[in-house]
mmCIF file with all atom_site columns, C-alpha atoms in Angstrom:
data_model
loop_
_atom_site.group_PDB
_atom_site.id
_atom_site.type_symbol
_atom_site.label_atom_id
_atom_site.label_alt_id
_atom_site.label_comp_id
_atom_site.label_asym_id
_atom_site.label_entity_id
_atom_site.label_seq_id
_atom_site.pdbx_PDB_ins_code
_atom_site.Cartn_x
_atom_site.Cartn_y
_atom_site.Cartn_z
_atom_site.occupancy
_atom_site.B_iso_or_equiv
_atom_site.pdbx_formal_charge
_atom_site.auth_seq_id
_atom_site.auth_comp_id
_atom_site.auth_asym_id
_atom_site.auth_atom_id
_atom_site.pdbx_PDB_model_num
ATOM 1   C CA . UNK K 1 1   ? -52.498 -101.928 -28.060 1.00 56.00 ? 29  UNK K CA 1
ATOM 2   C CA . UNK K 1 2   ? -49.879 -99.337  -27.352 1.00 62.00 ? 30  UNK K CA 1
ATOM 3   C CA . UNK K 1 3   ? -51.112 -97.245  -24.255 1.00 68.00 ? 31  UNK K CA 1
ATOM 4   C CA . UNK K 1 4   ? -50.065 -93.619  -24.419 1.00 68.00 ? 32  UNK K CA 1
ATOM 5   C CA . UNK K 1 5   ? -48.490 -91.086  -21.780 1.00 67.00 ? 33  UNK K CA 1
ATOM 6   C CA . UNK K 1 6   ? -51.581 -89.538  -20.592 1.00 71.00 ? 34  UNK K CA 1
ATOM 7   C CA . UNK K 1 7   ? -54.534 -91.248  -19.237 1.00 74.00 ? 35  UNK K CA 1
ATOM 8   C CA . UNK K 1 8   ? -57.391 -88.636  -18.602 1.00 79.00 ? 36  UNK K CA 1
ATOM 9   C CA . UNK K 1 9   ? -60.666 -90.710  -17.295 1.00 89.00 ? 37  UNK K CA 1
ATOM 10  C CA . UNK K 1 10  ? -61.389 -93.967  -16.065 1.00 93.00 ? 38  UNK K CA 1
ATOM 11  C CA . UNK K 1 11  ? -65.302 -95.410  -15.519 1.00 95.00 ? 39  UNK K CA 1
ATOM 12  C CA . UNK K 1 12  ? -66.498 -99.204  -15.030 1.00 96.00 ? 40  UNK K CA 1
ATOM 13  C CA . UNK K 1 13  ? -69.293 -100.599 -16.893 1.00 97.00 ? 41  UNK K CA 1
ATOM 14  C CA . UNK K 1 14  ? -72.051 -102.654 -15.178 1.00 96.00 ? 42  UNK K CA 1
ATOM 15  C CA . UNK K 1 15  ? -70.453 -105.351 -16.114 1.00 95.00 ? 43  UNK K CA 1
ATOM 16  C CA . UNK K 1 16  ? -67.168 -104.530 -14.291 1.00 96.00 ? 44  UNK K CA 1
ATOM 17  C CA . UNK K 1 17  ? -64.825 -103.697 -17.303 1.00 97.00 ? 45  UNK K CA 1
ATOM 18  C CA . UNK K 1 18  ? -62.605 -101.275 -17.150 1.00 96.00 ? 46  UNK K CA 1
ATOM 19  C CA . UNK K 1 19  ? -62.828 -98.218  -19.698 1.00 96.00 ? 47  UNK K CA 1
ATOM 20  C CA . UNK K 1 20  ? -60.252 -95.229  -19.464 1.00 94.00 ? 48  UNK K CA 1
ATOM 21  C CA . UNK K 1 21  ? -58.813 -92.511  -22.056 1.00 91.00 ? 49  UNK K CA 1
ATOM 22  C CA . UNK K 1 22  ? -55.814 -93.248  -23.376 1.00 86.00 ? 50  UNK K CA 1
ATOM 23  C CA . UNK K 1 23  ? -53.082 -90.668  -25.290 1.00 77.00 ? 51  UNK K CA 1
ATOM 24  C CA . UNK K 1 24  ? -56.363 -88.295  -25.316 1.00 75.00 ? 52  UNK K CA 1
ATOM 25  C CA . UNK K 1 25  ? -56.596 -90.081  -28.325 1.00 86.00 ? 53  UNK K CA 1
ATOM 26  C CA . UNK K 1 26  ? -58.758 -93.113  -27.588 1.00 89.00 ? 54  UNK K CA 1
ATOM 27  C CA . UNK K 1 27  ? -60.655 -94.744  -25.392 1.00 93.00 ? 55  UNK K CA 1
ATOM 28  C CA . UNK K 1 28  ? -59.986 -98.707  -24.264 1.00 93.00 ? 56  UNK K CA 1
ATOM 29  C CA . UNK K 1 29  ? -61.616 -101.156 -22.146 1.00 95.00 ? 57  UNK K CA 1
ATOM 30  C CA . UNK K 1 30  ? -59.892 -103.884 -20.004 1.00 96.00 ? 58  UNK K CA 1
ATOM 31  C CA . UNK K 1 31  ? -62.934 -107.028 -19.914 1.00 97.00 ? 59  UNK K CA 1
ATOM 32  C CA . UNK K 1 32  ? -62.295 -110.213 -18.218 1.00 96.00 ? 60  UNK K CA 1
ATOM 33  C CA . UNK K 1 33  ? -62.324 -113.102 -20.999 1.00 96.00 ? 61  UNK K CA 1
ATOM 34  C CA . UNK K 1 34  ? -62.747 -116.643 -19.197 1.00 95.00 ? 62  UNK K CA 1
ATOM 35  C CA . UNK K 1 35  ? -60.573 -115.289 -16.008 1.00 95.00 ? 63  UNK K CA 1
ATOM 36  C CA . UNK K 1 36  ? -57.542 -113.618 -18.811 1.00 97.00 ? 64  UNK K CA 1
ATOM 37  C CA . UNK K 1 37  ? -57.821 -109.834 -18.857 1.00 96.00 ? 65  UNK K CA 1
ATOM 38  C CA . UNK K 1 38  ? -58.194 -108.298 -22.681 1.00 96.00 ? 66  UNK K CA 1
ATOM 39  C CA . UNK K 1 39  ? -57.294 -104.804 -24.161 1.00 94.00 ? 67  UNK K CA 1
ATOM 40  C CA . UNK K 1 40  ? -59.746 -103.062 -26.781 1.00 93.00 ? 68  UNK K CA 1
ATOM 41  C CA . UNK K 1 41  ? -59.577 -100.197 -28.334 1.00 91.00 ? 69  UNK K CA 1
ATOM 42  C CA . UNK K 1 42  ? -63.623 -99.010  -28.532 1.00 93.00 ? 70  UNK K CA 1
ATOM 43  C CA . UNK K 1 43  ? -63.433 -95.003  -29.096 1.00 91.00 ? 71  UNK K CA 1
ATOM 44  C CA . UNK K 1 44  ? -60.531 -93.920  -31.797 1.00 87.00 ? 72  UNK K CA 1
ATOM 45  C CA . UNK K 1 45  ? -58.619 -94.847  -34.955 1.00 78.00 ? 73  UNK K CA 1
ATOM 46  C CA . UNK K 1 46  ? -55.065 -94.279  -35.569 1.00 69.00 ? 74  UNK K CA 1
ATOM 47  C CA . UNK K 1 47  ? -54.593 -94.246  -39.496 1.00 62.00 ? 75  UNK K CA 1
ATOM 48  C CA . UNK K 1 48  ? -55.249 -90.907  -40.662 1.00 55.00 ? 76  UNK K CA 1
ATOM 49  C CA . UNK K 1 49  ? -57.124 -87.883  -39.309 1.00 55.00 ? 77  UNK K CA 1
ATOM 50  C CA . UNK K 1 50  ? -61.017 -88.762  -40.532 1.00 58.00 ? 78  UNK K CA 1
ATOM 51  C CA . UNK K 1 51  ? -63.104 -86.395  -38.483 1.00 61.00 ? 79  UNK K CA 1
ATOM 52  C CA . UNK K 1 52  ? -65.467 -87.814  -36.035 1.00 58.00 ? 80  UNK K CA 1
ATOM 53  C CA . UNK K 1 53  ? -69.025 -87.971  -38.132 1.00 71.00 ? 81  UNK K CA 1
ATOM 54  C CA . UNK K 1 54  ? -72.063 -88.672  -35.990 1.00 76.00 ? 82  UNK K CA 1
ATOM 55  C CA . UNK K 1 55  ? -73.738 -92.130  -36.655 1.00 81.00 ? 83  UNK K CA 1
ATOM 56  C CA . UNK K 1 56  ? -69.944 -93.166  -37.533 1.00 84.00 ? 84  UNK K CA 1
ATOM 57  C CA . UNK K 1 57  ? -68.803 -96.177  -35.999 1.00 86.00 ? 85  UNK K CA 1
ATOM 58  C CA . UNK K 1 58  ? -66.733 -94.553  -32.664 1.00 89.00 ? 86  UNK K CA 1
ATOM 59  C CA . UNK K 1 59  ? -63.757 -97.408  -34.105 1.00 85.00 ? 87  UNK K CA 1
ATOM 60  C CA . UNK K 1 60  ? -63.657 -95.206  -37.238 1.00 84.00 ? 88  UNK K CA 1
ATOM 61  C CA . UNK K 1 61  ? -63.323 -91.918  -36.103 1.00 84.00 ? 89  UNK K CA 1
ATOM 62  C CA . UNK K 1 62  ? -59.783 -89.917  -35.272 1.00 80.00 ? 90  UNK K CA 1
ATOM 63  C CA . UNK K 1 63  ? -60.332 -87.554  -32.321 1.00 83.00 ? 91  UNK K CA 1
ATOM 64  C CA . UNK K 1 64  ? -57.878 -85.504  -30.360 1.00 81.00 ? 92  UNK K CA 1
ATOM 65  C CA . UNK K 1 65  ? -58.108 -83.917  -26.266 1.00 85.00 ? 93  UNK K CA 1
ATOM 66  C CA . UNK K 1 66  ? -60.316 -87.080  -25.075 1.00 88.00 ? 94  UNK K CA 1
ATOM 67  C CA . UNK K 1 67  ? -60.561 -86.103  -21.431 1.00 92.00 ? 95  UNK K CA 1
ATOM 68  C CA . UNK K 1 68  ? -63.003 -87.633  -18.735 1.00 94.00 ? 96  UNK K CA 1
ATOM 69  C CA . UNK K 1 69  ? -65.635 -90.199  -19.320 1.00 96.00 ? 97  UNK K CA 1
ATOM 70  C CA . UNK K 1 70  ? -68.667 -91.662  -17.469 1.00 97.00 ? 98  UNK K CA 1
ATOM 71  C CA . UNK K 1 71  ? -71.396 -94.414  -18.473 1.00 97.00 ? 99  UNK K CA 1
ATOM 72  C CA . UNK K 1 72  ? -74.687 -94.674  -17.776 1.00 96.00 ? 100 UNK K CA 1
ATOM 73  C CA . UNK K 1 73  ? -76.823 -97.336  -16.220 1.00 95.00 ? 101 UNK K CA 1
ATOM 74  C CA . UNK K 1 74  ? -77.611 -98.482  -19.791 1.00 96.00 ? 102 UNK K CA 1
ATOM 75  C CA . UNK K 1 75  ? -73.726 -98.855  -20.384 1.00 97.00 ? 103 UNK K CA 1
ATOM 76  C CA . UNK K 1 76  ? -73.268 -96.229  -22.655 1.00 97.00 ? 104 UNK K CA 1
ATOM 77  C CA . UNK K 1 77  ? -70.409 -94.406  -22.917 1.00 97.00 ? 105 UNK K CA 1
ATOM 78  C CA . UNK K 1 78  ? -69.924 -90.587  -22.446 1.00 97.00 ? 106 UNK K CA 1
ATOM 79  C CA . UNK K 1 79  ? -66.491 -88.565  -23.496 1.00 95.00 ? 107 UNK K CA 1
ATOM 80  C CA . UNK K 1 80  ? -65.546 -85.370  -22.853 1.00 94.00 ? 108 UNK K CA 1
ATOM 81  C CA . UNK K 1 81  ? -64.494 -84.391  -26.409 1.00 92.00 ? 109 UNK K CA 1
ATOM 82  C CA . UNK K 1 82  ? -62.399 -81.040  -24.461 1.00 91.00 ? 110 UNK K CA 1
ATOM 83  C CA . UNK K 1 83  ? -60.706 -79.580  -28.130 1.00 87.00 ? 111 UNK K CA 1
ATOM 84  C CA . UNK K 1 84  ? -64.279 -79.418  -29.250 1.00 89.00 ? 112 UNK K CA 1
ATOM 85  C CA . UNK K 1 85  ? -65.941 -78.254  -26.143 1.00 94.00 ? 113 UNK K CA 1
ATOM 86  C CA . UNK K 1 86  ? -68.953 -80.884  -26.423 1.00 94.00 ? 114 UNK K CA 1
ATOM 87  C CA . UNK K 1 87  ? -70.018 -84.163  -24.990 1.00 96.00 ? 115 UNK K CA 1
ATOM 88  C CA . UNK K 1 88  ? -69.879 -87.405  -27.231 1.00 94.00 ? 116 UNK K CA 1
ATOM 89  C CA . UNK K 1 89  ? -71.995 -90.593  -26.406 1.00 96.00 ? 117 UNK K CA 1
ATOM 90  C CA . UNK K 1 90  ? -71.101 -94.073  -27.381 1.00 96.00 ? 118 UNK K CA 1
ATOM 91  C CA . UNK K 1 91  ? -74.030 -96.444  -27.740 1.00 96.00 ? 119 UNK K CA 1
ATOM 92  C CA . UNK K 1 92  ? -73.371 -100.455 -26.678 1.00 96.00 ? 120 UNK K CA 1
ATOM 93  C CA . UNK K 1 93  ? -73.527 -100.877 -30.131 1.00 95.00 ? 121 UNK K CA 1
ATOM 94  C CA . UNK K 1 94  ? -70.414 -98.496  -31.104 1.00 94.00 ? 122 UNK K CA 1
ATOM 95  C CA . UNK K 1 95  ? -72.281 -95.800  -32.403 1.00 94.00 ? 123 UNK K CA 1
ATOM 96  C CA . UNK K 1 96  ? -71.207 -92.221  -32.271 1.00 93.00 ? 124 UNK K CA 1
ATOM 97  C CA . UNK K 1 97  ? -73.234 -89.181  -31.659 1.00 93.00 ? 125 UNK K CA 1
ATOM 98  C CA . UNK K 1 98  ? -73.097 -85.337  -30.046 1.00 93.00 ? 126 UNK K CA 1
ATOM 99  C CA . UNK K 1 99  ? -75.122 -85.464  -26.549 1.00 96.00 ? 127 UNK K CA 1
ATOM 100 C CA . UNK K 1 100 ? -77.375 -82.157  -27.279 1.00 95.00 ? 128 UNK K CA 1
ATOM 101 C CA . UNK K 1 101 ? -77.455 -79.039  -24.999 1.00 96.00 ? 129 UNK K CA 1
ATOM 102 C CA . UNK K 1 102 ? -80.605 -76.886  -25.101 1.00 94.00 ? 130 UNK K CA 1
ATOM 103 C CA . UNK K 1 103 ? -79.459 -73.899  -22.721 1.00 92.00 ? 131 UNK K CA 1
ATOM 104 C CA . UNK K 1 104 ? -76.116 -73.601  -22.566 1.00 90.00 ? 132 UNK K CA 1
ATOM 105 C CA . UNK K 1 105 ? -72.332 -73.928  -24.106 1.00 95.00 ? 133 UNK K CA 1
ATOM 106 C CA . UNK K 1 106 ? -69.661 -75.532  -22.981 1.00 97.00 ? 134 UNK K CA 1
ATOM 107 C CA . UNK K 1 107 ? -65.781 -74.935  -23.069 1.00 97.00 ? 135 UNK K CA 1
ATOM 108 C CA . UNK K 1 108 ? -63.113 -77.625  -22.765 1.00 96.00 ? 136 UNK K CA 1
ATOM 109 C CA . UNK K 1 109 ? -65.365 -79.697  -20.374 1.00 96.00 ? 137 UNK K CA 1
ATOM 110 C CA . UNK K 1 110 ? -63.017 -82.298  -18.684 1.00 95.00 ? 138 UNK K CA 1
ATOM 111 C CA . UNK K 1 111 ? -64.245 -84.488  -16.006 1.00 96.00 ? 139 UNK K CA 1
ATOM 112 C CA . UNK K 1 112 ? -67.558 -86.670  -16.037 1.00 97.00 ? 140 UNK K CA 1
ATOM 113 C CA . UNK K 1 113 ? -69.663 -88.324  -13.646 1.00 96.00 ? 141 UNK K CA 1
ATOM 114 C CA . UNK K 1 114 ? -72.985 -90.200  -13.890 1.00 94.00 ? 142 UNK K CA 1
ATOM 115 C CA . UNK K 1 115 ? -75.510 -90.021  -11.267 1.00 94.00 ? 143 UNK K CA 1
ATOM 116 C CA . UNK K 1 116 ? -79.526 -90.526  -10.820 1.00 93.00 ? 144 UNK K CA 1
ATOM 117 C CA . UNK K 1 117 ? -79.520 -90.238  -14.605 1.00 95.00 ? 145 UNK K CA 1
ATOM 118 C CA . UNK K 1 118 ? -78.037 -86.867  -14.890 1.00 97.00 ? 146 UNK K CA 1
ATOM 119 C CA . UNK K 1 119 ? -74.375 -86.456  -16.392 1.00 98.00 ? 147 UNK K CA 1
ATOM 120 C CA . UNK K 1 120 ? -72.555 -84.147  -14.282 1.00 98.00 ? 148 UNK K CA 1
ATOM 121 C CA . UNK K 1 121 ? -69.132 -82.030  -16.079 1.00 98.00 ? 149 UNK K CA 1
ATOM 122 C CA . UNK K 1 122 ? -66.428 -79.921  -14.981 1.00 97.00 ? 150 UNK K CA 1
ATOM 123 C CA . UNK K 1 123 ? -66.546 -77.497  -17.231 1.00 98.00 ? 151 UNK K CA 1
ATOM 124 C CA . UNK K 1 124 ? -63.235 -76.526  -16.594 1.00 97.00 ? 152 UNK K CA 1
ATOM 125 C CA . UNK K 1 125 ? -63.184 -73.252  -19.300 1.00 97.00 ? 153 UNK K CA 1
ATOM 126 C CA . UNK K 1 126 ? -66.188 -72.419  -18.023 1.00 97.00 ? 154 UNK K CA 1
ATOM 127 C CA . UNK K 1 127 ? -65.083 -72.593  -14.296 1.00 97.00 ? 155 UNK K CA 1
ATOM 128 C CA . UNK K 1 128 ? -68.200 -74.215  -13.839 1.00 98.00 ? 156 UNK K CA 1
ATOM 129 C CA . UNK K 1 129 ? -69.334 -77.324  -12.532 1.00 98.00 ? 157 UNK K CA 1
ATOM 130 C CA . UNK K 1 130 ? -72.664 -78.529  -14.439 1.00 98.00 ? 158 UNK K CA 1
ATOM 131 C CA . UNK K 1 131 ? -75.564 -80.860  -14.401 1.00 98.00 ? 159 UNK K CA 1
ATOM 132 C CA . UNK K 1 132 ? -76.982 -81.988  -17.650 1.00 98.00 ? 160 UNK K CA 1
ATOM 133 C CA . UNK K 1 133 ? -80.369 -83.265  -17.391 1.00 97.00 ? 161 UNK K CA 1
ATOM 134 C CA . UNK K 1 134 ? -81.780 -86.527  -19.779 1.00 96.00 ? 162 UNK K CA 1
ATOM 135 C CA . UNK K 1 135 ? -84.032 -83.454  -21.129 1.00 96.00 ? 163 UNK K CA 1
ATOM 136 C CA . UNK K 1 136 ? -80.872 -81.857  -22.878 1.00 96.00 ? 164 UNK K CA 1
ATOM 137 C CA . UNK K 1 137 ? -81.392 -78.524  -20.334 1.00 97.00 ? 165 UNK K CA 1
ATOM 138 C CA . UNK K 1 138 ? -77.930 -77.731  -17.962 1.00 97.00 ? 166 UNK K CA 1
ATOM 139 C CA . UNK K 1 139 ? -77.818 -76.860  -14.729 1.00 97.00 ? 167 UNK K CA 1
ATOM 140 C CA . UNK K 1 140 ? -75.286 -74.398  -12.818 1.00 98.00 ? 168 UNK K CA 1
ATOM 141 C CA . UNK K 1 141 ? -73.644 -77.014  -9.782  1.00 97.00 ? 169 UNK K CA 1
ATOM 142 C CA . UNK K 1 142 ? -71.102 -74.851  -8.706  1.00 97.00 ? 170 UNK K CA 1
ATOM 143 C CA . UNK K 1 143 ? -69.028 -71.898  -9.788  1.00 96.00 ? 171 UNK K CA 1
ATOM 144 C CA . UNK K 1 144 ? -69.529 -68.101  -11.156 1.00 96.00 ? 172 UNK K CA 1
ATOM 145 C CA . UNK K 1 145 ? -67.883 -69.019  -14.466 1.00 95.00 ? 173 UNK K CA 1
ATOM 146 C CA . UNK K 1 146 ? -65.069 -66.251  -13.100 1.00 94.00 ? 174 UNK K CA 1
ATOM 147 C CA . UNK K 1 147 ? -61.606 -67.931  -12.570 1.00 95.00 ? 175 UNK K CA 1
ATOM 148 C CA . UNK K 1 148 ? -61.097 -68.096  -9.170  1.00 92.00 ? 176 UNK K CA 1
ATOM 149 C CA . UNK K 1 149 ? -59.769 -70.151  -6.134  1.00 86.00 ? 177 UNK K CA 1
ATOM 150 C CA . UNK K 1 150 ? -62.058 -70.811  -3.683  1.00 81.00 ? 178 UNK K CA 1
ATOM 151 C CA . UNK K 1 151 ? -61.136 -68.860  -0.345  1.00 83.00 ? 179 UNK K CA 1
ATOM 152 C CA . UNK K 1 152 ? -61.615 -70.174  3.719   1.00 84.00 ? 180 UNK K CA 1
ATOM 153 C CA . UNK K 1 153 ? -64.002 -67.046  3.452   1.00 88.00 ? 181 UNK K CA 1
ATOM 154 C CA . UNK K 1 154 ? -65.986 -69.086  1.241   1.00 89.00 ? 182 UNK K CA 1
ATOM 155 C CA . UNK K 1 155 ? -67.077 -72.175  3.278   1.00 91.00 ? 183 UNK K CA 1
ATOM 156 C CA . UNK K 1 156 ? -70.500 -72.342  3.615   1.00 93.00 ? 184 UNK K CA 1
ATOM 157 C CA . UNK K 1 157 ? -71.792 -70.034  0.533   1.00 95.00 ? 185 UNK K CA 1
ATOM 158 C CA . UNK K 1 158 ? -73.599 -70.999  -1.787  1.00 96.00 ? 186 UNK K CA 1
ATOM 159 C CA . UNK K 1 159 ? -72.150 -73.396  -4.294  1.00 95.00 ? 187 UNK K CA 1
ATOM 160 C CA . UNK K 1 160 ? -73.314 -71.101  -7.332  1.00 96.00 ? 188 UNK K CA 1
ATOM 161 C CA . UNK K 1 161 ? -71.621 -67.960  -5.521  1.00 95.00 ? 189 UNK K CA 1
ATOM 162 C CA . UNK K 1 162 ? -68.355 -68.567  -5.562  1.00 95.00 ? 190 UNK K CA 1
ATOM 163 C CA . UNK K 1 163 ? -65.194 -68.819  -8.242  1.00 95.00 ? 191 UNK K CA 1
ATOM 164 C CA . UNK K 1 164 ? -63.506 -71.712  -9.355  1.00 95.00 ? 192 UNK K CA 1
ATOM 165 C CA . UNK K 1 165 ? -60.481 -72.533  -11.092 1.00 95.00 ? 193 UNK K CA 1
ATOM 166 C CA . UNK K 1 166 ? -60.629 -75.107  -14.106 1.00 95.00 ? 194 UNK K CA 1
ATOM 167 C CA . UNK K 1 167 ? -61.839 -77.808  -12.737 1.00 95.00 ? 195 UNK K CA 1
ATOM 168 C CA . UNK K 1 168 ? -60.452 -80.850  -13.594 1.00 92.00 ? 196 UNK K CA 1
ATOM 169 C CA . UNK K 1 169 ? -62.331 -83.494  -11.532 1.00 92.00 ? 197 UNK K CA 1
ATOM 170 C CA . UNK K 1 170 ? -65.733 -84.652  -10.550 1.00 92.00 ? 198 UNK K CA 1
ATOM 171 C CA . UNK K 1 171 ? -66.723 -87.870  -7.993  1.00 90.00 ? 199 UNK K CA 1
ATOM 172 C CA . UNK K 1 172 ? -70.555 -88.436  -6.918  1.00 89.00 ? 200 UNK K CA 1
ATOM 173 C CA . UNK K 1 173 ? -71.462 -90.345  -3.986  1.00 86.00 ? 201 UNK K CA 1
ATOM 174 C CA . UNK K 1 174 ? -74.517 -92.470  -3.879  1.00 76.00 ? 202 UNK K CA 1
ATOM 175 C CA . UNK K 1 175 ? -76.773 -90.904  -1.898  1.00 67.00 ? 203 UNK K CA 1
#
């Protein structure tokens, strides 16, 4: 597999293989193999432009502005489809779908993180950071949804009270 200029996401199944975003086109996944590493390609397909069509298999679909990505504890995959301003899931079995919001739009999300069963984006056109719940209902994390840096002035406030700036990242901790 060719690997592009721009790699936008990495995550690590439980399983230990590597999965990261690759040309925003794709997404591939590094697995050990009997002790020899091995490239797939598992999200994206490069003849043509077909449109990504939910139930689709995700090898069969073309999609463009892939940014951050997460999976779950049941190993399945989450995208950040940005140009589209939604969230895609991958099943363990390849499948494609749209992960539905009940309360809420997003715009160009671009970082993801899983934690305690709740996907977390940067909802970086939003300049918002977000909790989505297994429910489908989204939580405020952070941010006004005015662009804004955050200021020394700001230490201490409340996470919901104060502007942001695209953001482009997102790590959880464990605890």
């Amino acid at each position: 597999a060719r690997i592009g200029p721009t790699l936008a996401g990495i995550a690590i199944d439980s399983e230990g293989s590597l999965y990261f975003t690759d040309d925003l086109k794709y997404i591939r996944k590094v697995y050990d193999d009997h002790g020899v590493r091995r490239i797939k390609t598992v999200v994206g397909y490069n003849m043509g432009t077909t449109p990504a069509i939910v139930g689709a298999l995700a090898t069969k679909v073309s999609l463009d502005k892939l940014r951050g990505i997460a999976i779950d504890r049941l190993d399945n995959l989450y995208i950040a489809d940005s140009l589209n301003h939604r969230i895609l899931k991958v099943t363990t079995s390849g499948v494609l779908s749209v992960v539905p919001i009940n309360n809420g739009t997003l715009k160009e999300p671009y970082a993801l993180a899983w934690h305690n069963g709740n996907l977390y984006i940067a909802d970086a056109g939003n300049h918002q950071v977000r909790k989505l719940h297994p429910n489908g209902n989204i939580e405020l994390v952070a941010g006004t949804g005015t662009q804004g840096l955050l200021a020394d002035t700001d230490e201490g406030k409340p996470a919901t009270s104060v502007n942001l700036k695209y953001p482009h990242a997102l790590a959880v901790s464990r605890s």
